[in-house]
Amino acid sequence: FNSYWFITAGEREQYPTLRGTVLPNIPAFPRATPSFSSSGSTILMVGSLAYPPNRVGFERFYRNCWPTIQRAAPAATLRIVGWMSSDQQAQLQTDPRVQAPGFVDDLDAEYARAALVVAPVYSGGGTSIKILEAAAHGRACVTTRFRLKGLEPDFNGHSDIVATATDDEMAAVCIRLLGDPDERERLARSAYAVIGAKYTHAAFRSTIIEDVSAALRQAGKADLAAAVDTITTAARAQSAP
């Protein structure tokens, strides 16, 4: 291969001798522009518990963070959405302040009802898609420093997505944000601005087109590259308002 696509800047840095660019995964966007203000006291986690990093991370959050949050914020509710076994669901539902519906029909509604989102993941690879998805839905997200790796060039871990180093810090941040809707909104708007600038379908297509055109020229296929450019220009003109 003459060129490669990497899904995060962190993965790109692992292979400095390879020619390539970053082509990030695109999160699912809500059907309408989200409302950045949030109310209530529901902490939402979205993810399949069949995926070991999700399961281990959730169990750690539930064991080490949730009791602290419960004591400090008695009205808080923890809601986990996504595939889980019937045994897992039954066990979680024994806690009156935990909601475990499993799959849901309307993920937009889940984000809209949440005060904030947590992504307590400490292992695994690939794109932190649930962080991006929370940002696309206009919700403040609390995650781990591990899970933010590779996204740091876009998100700094303080002013848009909150990345924590310890269980105590994650619990403390959740408690603080539950009591500060203005800060939740500020974080949500800041993260959404990053998503809107770099993680859209338009940006994805543009990167592919530019890279394919450059690769064709490097391979001595200038005529094909010119054809790609012409088709792209025409398509953009046709889709312009």
PDB file of N, CA and C in Angstrom, residues 38-45 66 69 73 75-81 97-99 109-118 139-140 174 177-178 184:
ATOM      1  N   SER A  38     -29.757  20.876  29.862  1.00  0.00           N
ATOM      2  CA  SER A  38     -30.230  19.594  30.377  1.00  0.00           C
ATOM      3  C   SER A  38     -30.768  19.787  31.787  1.00  0.00           C
ATOM      4  N   SER A  39     -31.724  18.947  32.134  1.00  0.00           N
ATOM      5  CA  SER A  39     -32.299  19.017  33.473  1.00  0.00           C
ATOM      6  C   SER A  39     -32.327  17.619  34.061  1.00  0.00           C
ATOM      7  N   GLY A  40     -32.853  17.513  35.256  1.00  0.00           N
ATOM      8  CA  GLY A  40     -32.923  16.210  35.891  1.00  0.00           C
ATOM      9  C   GLY A  40     -31.587  15.775  36.463  1.00  0.00           C
ATOM     10  N   SER A  41     -31.508  14.495  36.799  1.00  0.00           N
ATOM     11  CA  SER A  41     -30.293  13.978  37.443  1.00  0.00           C
ATOM     12  C   SER A  41     -29.992  12.553  36.981  1.00  0.00           C
ATOM     13  N   THR A  42     -30.242  12.293  35.703  1.00  0.00           N
ATOM     14  CA  THR A  42     -29.964  10.970  35.144  1.00  0.00           C
ATOM     15  C   THR A  42     -28.571  10.937  34.525  1.00  0.00           C
ATOM     16  N   ILE A  43     -27.775   9.980  34.964  1.00  0.00           N
ATOM     17  CA  ILE A  43     -26.468   9.717  34.367  1.00  0.00           C
ATOM     18  C   ILE A  43     -26.645   8.564  33.387  1.00  0.00           C
ATOM     19  N   LEU A  44     -26.285   8.788  32.152  1.00  0.00           N
ATOM     20  CA  LEU A  44     -26.518   7.806  31.089  1.00  0.00           C
ATOM     21  C   LEU A  44     -25.214   7.161  30.642  1.00  0.00           C
ATOM     22  N   MET A  45     -25.242   5.853  30.453  1.00  0.00           N
ATOM     23  CA  MET A  45     -24.164   5.141  29.775  1.00  0.00           C
ATOM     24  C   MET A  45     -24.776   4.358  28.626  1.00  0.00           C
ATOM     25  N   TRP A  66     -20.431   4.812  41.731  1.00  0.00           N
ATOM     26  CA  TRP A  66     -21.854   4.998  41.938  1.00  0.00           C
ATOM     27  C   TRP A  66     -22.237   5.159  43.417  1.00  0.00           C
ATOM     28  N   ILE A  69     -21.556   8.724  44.383  1.00  0.00           N
ATOM     29  CA  ILE A  69     -22.506   9.631  43.732  1.00  0.00           C
ATOM     30  C   ILE A  69     -23.863   9.557  44.420  1.00  0.00           C
ATOM     31  N   ALA A  73     -25.617  12.767  45.864  1.00  0.00           N
ATOM     32  CA  ALA A  73     -26.734  13.230  45.029  1.00  0.00           C
ATOM     33  C   ALA A  73     -27.858  12.200  45.126  1.00  0.00           C
ATOM     34  N   ALA A  75     -30.886  12.153  44.527  1.00  0.00           N
ATOM     35  CA  ALA A  75     -31.888  12.090  43.457  1.00  0.00           C
ATOM     36  C   ALA A  75     -31.339  11.499  42.162  1.00  0.00           C
ATOM     37  N   ALA A  76     -30.048  11.208  42.120  1.00  0.00           N
ATOM     38  CA  ALA A  76     -29.425  10.743  40.881  1.00  0.00           C
ATOM     39  C   ALA A  76     -29.920   9.348  40.496  1.00  0.00           C
ATOM     40  N   THR A  77     -30.033   9.144  39.193  1.00  0.00           N
ATOM     41  CA  THR A  77     -30.397   7.844  38.628  1.00  0.00           C
ATOM     42  C   THR A  77     -29.338   7.445  37.611  1.00  0.00           C
ATOM     43  N   LEU A  78     -28.952   6.192  37.625  1.00  0.00           N
ATOM     44  CA  LEU A  78     -28.002   5.657  36.655  1.00  0.00           C
ATOM     45  C   LEU A  78     -28.782   4.834  35.639  1.00  0.00           C
ATOM     46  N   ARG A  79     -28.649   5.178  34.366  1.00  0.00           N
ATOM     47  CA  ARG A  79     -29.387   4.482  33.309  1.00  0.00           C
ATOM     48  C   ARG A  79     -28.398   3.946  32.283  1.00  0.00           C
ATOM     49  N   ILE A  80     -28.416   2.643  32.052  1.00  0.00           N
ATOM     50  CA  ILE A  80     -27.519   2.035  31.080  1.00  0.00           C
ATOM     51  C   ILE A  80     -28.353   1.454  29.947  1.00  0.00           C
ATOM     52  N   VAL A  81     -28.010   1.868  28.735  1.00  0.00           N
ATOM     53  CA  VAL A  81     -28.760   1.500  27.543  1.00  0.00           C
ATOM     54  C   VAL A  81     -27.842   0.709  26.607  1.00  0.00           C
ATOM     55  N   ARG A  97     -32.306   2.620  42.001  1.00  0.00           N
ATOM     56  CA  ARG A  97     -31.855   3.851  41.357  1.00  0.00           C
ATOM     57  C   ARG A  97     -31.051   3.577  40.093  1.00  0.00           C
ATOM     58  N   VAL A  98     -31.130   2.347  39.605  1.00  0.00           N
ATOM     59  CA  VAL A  98     -30.495   1.972  38.348  1.00  0.00           C
ATOM     60  C   VAL A  98     -31.581   1.516  37.381  1.00  0.00           C
ATOM     61  N   GLN A  99     -31.541   2.025  36.171  1.00  0.00           N
ATOM     62  CA  GLN A  99     -32.464   1.624  35.115  1.00  0.00           C
ATOM     63  C   GLN A  99     -31.673   0.920  34.019  1.00  0.00           C
ATOM     64  N   ALA A 109     -33.889  10.177  22.213  1.00  0.00           N
ATOM     65  CA  ALA A 109     -34.665  10.496  23.410  1.00  0.00           C
ATOM     66  C   ALA A 109     -33.877  10.180  24.679  1.00  0.00           C
ATOM     67  N   GLU A 110     -33.069   9.131  24.637  1.00  0.00           N
ATOM     68  CA  GLU A 110     -32.258   8.781  25.805  1.00  0.00           C
ATOM     69  C   GLU A 110     -31.264   9.892  26.122  1.00  0.00           C
ATOM     70  N   TYR A 111     -30.593  10.378  25.092  1.00  0.00           N
ATOM     71  CA  TYR A 111     -29.647  11.470  25.321  1.00  0.00           C
ATOM     72  C   TYR A 111     -30.368  12.739  25.770  1.00  0.00           C
ATOM     73  N   ALA A 112     -31.523  13.004  25.185  1.00  0.00           N
ATOM     74  CA  ALA A 112     -32.253  14.223  25.527  1.00  0.00           C
ATOM     75  C   ALA A 112     -32.676  14.234  26.989  1.00  0.00           C
ATOM     76  N   ARG A 113     -32.986  13.077  27.549  1.00  0.00           N
ATOM     77  CA  ARG A 113     -33.432  12.991  28.944  1.00  0.00           C
ATOM     78  C   ARG A 113     -32.284  12.998  29.932  1.00  0.00           C
ATOM     79  N   ALA A 114     -31.063  12.738  29.458  1.00  0.00           N
ATOM     80  CA  ALA A 114     -29.917  12.611  30.365  1.00  0.00           C
ATOM     81  C   ALA A 114     -29.385  13.968  30.812  1.00  0.00           C
ATOM     82  N   ALA A 115     -28.943  14.020  32.058  1.00  0.00           N
ATOM     83  CA  ALA A 115     -28.251  15.211  32.539  1.00  0.00           C
ATOM     84  C   ALA A 115     -26.814  15.208  32.035  1.00  0.00           C
ATOM     85  N   LEU A 116     -26.190  14.033  32.030  1.00  0.00           N
ATOM     86  CA  LEU A 116     -24.829  13.884  31.523  1.00  0.00           C
ATOM     87  C   LEU A 116     -24.592  12.438  31.140  1.00  0.00           C
ATOM     88  N   VAL A 117     -23.495  12.201  30.426  1.00  0.00           N
ATOM     89  CA  VAL A 117     -23.148  10.869  29.929  1.00  0.00           C
ATOM     90  C   VAL A 117     -21.804  10.462  30.515  1.00  0.00           C
ATOM     91  N   VAL A 118     -21.676   9.190  30.861  1.00  0.00           N
ATOM     92  CA  VAL A 118     -20.385   8.661  31.314  1.00  0.00           C
ATOM     93  C   VAL A 118     -19.908   7.595  30.338  1.00  0.00           C
ATOM     94  N   ARG A 139     -24.603  16.556  24.815  1.00  0.00           N
ATOM     95  CA  ARG A 139     -24.548  16.223  26.225  1.00  0.00           C
ATOM     96  C   ARG A 139     -23.109  16.222  26.732  1.00  0.00           C
ATOM     97  N   ALA A 140     -22.925  16.747  27.932  1.00  0.00           N
ATOM     98  CA  ALA A 140     -21.619  16.712  28.578  1.00  0.00           C
ATOM     99  C   ALA A 140     -21.234  15.264  28.842  1.00  0.00           C
ATOM    100  N   CYS A 174     -18.813  13.857  38.292  1.00  0.00           N
ATOM    101  CA  CYS A 174     -20.232  13.590  38.076  1.00  0.00           C
ATOM    102  C   CYS A 174     -21.088  14.341  39.089  1.00  0.00           C
ATOM    103  N   LEU A 177     -21.059  18.086  38.213  1.00  0.00           N
ATOM    104  CA  LEU A 177     -21.844  18.419  37.031  1.00  0.00           C
ATOM    105  C   LEU A 177     -23.344  18.234  37.267  1.00  0.00           C
ATOM    106  N   LEU A 178     -23.726  17.264  38.084  1.00  0.00           N
ATOM    107  CA  LEU A 178     -25.144  17.100  38.402  1.00  0.00           C
ATOM    108  C   LEU A 178     -25.704  18.353  39.066  1.00  0.00           C
ATOM    109  N   ARG A 184     -22.610  22.029  32.541  1.00  0.00           N
ATOM    110  CA  ARG A 184     -22.949  20.950  31.616  1.00  0.00           C
ATOM    111  C   ARG A 184     -23.234  21.513  30.225  1.00  0.00           C
TER     112      ARG A 184
END
